[in-house]
Coordinates of C-alpha atoms and ligand atoms in Angstrom, one line a residue:
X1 CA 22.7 -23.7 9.1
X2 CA 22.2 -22.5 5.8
X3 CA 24.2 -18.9 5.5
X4 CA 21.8 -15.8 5.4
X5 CA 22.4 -12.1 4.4
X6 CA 25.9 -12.6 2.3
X7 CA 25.2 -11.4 -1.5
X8 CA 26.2 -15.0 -2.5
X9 CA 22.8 -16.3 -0.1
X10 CA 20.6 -14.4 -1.6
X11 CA 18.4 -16.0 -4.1
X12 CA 15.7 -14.3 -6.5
X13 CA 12.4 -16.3 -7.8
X14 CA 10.2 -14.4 -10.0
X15 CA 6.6 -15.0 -9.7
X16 CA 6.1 -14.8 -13.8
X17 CA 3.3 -12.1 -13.3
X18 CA 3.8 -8.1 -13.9
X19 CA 5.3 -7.8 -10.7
X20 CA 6.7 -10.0 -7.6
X21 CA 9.7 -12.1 -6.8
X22 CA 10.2 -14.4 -3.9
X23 CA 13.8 -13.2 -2.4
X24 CA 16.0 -16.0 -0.3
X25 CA 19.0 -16.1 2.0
X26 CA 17.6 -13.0 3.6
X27 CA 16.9 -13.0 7.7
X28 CA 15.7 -9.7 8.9
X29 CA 16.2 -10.8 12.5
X30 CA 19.8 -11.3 11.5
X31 CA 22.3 -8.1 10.9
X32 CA 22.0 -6.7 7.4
X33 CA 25.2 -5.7 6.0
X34 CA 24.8 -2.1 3.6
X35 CA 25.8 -4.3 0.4
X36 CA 23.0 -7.0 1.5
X37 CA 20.6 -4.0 1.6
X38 CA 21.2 -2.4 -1.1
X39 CA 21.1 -5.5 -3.2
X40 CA 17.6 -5.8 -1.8
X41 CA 16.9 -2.2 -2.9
X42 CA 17.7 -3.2 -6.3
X43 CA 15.8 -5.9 -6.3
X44 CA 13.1 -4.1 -5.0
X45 CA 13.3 -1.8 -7.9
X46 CA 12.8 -4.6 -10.4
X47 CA 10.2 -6.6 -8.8
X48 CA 8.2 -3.7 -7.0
X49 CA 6.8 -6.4 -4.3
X50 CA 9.2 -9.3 -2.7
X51 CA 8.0 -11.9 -0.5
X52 CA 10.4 -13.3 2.2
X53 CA 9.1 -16.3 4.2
X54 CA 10.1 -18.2 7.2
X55 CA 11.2 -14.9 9.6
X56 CA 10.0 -14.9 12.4
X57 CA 10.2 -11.0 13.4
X58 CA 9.0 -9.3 16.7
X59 CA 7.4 -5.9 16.1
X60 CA 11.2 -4.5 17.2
X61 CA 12.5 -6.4 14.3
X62 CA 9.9 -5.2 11.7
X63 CA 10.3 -1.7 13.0
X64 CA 14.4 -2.3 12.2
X65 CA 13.5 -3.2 9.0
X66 CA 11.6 -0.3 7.8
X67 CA 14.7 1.6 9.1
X68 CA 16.9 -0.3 6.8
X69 CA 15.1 1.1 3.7
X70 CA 14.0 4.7 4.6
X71 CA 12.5 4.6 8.5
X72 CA 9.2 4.3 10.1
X73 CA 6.4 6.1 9.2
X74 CA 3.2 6.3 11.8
X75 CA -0.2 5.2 10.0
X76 CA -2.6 8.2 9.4
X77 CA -5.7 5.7 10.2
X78 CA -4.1 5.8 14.0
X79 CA -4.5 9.8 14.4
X80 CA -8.0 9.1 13.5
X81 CA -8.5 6.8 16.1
X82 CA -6.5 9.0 18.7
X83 CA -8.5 11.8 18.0
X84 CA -11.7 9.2 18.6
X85 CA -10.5 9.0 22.0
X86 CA -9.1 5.1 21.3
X87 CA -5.6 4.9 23.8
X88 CA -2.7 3.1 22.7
X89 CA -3.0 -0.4 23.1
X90 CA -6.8 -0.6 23.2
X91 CA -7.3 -0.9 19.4
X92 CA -5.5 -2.9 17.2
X93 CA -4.9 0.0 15.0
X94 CA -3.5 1.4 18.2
X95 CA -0.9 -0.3 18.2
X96 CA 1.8 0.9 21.5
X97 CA 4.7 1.5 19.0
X98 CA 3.4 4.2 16.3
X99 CA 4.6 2.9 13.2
X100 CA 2.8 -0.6 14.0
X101 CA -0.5 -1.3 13.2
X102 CA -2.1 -5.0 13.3
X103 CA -4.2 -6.1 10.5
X104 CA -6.1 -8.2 12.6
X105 CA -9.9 -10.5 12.2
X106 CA -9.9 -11.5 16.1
X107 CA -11.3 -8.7 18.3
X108 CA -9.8 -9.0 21.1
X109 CA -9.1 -5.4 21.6
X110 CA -13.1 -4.9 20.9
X111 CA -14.2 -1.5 21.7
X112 CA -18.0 0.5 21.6
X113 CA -18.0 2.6 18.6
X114 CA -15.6 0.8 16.3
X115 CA -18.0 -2.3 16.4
X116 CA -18.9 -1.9 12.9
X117 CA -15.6 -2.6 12.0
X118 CA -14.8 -5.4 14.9
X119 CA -15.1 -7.7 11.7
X120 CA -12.4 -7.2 10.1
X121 CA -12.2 -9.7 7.7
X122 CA -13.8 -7.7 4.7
X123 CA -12.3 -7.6 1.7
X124 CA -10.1 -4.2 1.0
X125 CA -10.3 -2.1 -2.0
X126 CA -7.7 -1.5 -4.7
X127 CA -5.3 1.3 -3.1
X128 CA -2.0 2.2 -2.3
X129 CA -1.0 2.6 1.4
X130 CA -2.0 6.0 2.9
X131 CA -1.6 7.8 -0.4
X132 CA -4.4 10.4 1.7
X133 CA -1.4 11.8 3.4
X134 CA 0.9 14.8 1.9
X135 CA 4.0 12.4 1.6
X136 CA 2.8 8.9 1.7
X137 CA 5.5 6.0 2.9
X138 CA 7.9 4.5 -0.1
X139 CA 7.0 0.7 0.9
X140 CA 5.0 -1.4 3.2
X141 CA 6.0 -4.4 5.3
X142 CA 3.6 -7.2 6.3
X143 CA 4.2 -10.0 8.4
X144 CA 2.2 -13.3 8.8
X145 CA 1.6 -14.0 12.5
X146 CA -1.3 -16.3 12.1
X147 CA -3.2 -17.0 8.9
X148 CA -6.2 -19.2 7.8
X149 CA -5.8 -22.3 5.5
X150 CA -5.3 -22.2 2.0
X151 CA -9.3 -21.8 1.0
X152 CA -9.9 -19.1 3.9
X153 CA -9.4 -16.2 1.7
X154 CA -7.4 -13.2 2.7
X155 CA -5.6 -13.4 -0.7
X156 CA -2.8 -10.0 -0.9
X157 CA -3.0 -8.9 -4.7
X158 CA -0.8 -6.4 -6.0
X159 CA -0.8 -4.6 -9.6
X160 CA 2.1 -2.7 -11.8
X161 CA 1.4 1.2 -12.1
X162 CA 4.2 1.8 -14.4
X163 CA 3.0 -0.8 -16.7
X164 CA -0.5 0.8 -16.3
X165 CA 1.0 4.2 -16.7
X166 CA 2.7 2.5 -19.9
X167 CA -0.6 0.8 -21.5
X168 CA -2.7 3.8 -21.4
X169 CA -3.6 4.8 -25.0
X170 CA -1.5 8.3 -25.8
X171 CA -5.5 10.3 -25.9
X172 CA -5.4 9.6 -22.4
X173 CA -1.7 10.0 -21.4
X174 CA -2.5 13.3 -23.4
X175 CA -5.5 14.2 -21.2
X176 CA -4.0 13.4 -18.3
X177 CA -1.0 15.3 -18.5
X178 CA -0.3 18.3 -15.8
X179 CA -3.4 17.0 -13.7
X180 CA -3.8 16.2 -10.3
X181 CA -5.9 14.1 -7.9
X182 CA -7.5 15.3 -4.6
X183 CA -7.1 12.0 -2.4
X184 CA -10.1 11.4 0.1
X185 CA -9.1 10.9 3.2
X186 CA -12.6 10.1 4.9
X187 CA -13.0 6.3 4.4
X188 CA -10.6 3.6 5.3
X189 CA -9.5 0.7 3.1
X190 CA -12.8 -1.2 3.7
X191 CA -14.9 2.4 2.7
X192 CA -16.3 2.6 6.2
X193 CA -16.2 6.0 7.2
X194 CA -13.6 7.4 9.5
X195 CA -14.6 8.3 12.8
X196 CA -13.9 11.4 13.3
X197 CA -15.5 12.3 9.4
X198 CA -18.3 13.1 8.0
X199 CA -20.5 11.8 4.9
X200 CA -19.5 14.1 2.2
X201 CA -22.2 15.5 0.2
X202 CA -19.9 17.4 -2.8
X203 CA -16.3 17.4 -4.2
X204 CA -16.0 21.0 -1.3
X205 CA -16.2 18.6 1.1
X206 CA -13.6 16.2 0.5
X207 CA -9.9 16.2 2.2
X208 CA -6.8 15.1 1.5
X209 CA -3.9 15.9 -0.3
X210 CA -3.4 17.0 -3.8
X211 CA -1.2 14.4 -5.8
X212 CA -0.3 14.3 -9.4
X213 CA -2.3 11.8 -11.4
X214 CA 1.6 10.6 -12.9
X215 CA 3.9 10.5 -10.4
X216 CA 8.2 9.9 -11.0
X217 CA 9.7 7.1 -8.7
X218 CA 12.9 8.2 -7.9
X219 CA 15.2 5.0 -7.8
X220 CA 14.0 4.0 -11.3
X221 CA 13.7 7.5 -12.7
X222 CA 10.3 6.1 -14.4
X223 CA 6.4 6.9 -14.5
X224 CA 3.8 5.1 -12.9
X225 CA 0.0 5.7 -12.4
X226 CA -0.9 7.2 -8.8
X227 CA -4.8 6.9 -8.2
X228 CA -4.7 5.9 -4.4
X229 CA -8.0 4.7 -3.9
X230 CA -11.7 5.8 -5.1
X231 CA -14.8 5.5 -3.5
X232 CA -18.4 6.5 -4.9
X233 CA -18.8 10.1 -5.6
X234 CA -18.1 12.5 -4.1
X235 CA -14.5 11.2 -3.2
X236 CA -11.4 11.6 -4.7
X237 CA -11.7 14.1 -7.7
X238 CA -9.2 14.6 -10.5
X239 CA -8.7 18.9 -9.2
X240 CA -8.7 20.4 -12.9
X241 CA -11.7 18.7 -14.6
X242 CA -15.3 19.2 -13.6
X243 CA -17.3 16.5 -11.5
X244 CA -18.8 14.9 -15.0
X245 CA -15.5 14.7 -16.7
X246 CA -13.2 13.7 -13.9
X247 CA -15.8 10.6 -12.9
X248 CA -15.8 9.8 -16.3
X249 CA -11.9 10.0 -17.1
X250 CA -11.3 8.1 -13.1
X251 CA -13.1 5.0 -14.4
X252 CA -11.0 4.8 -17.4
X253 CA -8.1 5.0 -15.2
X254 CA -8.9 2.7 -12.7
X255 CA -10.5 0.4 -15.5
X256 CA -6.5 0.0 -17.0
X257 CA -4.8 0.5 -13.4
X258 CA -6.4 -3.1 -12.7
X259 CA -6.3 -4.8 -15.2
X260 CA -5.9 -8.8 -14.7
X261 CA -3.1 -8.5 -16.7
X262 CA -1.0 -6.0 -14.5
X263 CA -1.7 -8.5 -11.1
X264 CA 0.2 -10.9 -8.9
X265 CA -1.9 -12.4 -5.9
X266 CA 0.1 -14.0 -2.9
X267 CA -2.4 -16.3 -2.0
X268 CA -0.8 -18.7 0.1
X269 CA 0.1 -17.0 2.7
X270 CA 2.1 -19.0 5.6
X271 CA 3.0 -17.8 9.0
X272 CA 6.6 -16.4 8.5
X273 CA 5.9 -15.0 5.4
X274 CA 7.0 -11.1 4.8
X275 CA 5.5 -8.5 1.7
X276 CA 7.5 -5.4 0.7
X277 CA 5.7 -3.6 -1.5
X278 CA 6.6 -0.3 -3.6
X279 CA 3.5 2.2 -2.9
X280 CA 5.1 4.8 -5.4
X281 CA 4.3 2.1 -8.2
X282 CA 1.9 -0.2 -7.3
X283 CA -1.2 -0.5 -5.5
X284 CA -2.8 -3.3 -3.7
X285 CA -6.2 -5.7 -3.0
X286 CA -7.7 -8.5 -0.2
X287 CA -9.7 -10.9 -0.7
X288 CA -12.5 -11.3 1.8
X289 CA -11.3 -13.9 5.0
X290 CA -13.4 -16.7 6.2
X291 CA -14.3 -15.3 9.7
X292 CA -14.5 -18.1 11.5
X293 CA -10.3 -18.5 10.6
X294 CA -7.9 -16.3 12.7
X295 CA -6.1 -14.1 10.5
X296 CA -3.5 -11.6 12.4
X297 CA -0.3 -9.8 10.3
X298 CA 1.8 -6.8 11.7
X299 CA 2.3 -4.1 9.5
X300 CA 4.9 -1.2 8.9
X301 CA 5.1 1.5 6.8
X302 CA 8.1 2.7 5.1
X303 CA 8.4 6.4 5.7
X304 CA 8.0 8.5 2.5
X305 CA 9.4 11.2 0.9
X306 CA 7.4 14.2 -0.8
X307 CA 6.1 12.9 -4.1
X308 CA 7.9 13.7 -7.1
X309 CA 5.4 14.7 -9.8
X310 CA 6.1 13.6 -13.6
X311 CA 4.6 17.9 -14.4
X312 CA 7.7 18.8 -12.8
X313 CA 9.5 17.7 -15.7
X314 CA 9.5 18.7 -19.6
X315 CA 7.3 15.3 -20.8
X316 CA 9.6 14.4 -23.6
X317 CA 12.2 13.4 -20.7
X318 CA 10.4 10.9 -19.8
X319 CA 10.0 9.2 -23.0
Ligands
OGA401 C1 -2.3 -3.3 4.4 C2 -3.3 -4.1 3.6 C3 -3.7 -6.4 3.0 C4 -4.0 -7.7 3.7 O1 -1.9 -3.9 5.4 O2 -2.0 -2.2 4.1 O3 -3.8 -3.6 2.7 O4 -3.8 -8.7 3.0 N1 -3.4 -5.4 3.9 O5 -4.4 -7.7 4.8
MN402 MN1 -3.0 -1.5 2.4

């Protein structure tokens, strides 16, 4: 057997893009010793998104492994559903355990009233995990149960807010500066609304949380962009520019947040195959799923700690 979770196993492959690395010698089903993890942490930190492959870890395991890098946060999308009247176990965003929700295209917990959304194999926006909560989790975790072949879509793209943060012509980092964003909270990541929400008609209407626009990750100690995610207006709103102004500076900010040149897609996925990815500093895309292919991964969130805005500090620290 090859030896797993030593600091001498462990193995780091770059993808060559803005952001990613394949890490090896790691078995999250196996004990993780604190200098294993915290190597992992700081590789973490450089790469923003690993990809471990060939686990094989129960919904227990994955839970541990959130634990090993902060704890497990519950999705917000779940209270939704509860307060829909959807029980545990009846939805597969319902998962039994809180903190698990199954990114799942087979509908075999099919339920009236979430039919619209019993296809599941949509594409998902640009966004970063549950950033429509007041402290959104540090990292997700997504395993590979089942997954289509190689030309059934469901490509996992991720991009590099700090570099986006970094690119943005010193007008805009000027304009930006000390400003928030309001982040709507009433459609999921496929923009169908929530069920318990309503169509918003105006900026008044929208909910969710207040986040700066720059935000400070605190292992690196750097800046990265934090948009979250951005439906038609009204949705999210930049809170100190008028409706005009903040649509018109939002499209210049997602134009650079996704920009080809910050991205690394994983798309091969294989059974086995686990993502960690950093939401404080990057945000993430799927590609639409041939429907006719099962496609069924068990996700985690890492719980989160309250967001450290880059207005907090003097701006010639951070240069
Ligand atoms: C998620 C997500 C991407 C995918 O689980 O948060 O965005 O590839 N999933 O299914
Ligand atoms: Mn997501």
């Amino acid at each position: 057997m090859t030896e797993v979770n030593t600091l001498s196993a462990i193995e780091v492959i770059p993808t060559g893009c803005a952001l990613g690395a394949e890490v090896r010698g790691v078995d999250f089903a196996k004990p993780v010793p604190d200098d294993v993890r915290d190597e992992i942490v700081r590789i973490w930190g450089e790469h923003l998104v690993l990809l471990f492959r060939g686990l094989k870890l129960d919904d227990d395991q994955l839970l541990a492994t959130a634990e090993l890098f902060g704890g497990q946060q519950a999705a917000k999308s779940r209270d939704f559903f509860l307060q829909a009247g959807v029980k545990p176990g009846e939805n597969d965003r319902v998962a039994t355990r809180p903190a698990i929700t199954i990114i799942s295209n087979v509908d075999n917990f099919g339920k009236a009233g979430i039919a619209s959304e019993a296809d599941r194999s949509h594409g998902l926006k640009w966004h970063s995990d549950n950033s429509y909560v007041e402290v959104p989790p540090t990292g997700s975790l997504l395993h590979a149960h089942v997954v289509p072949a190689k030309d059934g879509g469901g490509a996992t793209s991720f991009n590099n807010q700090y570099l986006a943060y970094e690119n943005l012509p010193d007008e805009i980092k000027a304009a930006i500066e000390g400003k928030h964003c309001v982040h709507d909270d009433h459609r999921n990541t496929s923009a169908i609304l929530r069920p318990t929400k309503k169509q918003p008609k105006t900026r008044y209407d929208i909910t969710g949380p207040s986040h700066p626009l720059v935000r400070i990750h605190p292992v690196t100690g750097k800046r990265a962009l934090y948009l979250g995610r951005h439906y038609e207006w009204p949705s999210s709103y930049i809170v100190e520019l008028g409706d005009e102004e903040s649509e018109a500076m939002l499209a210049k900010l997602w134009s650079a947040a996704t920009d080809d040149s910050l991205m690394w897609s994983h798309d091969d996925w294989k059974a086995g195959d686990l993502l960690m990815w950093d939401n404080r500093c990057t945000m993430h895309a799927r590609s639409p799923v041939d429907h006719s292919q099962a496609r069924v991964l068990h996700r985690t969130l890492i719980k989160g700690n309250p967001v450290i805005s880059a207005w907090d500090k003097p701006s010639a620290a951070a240069e």
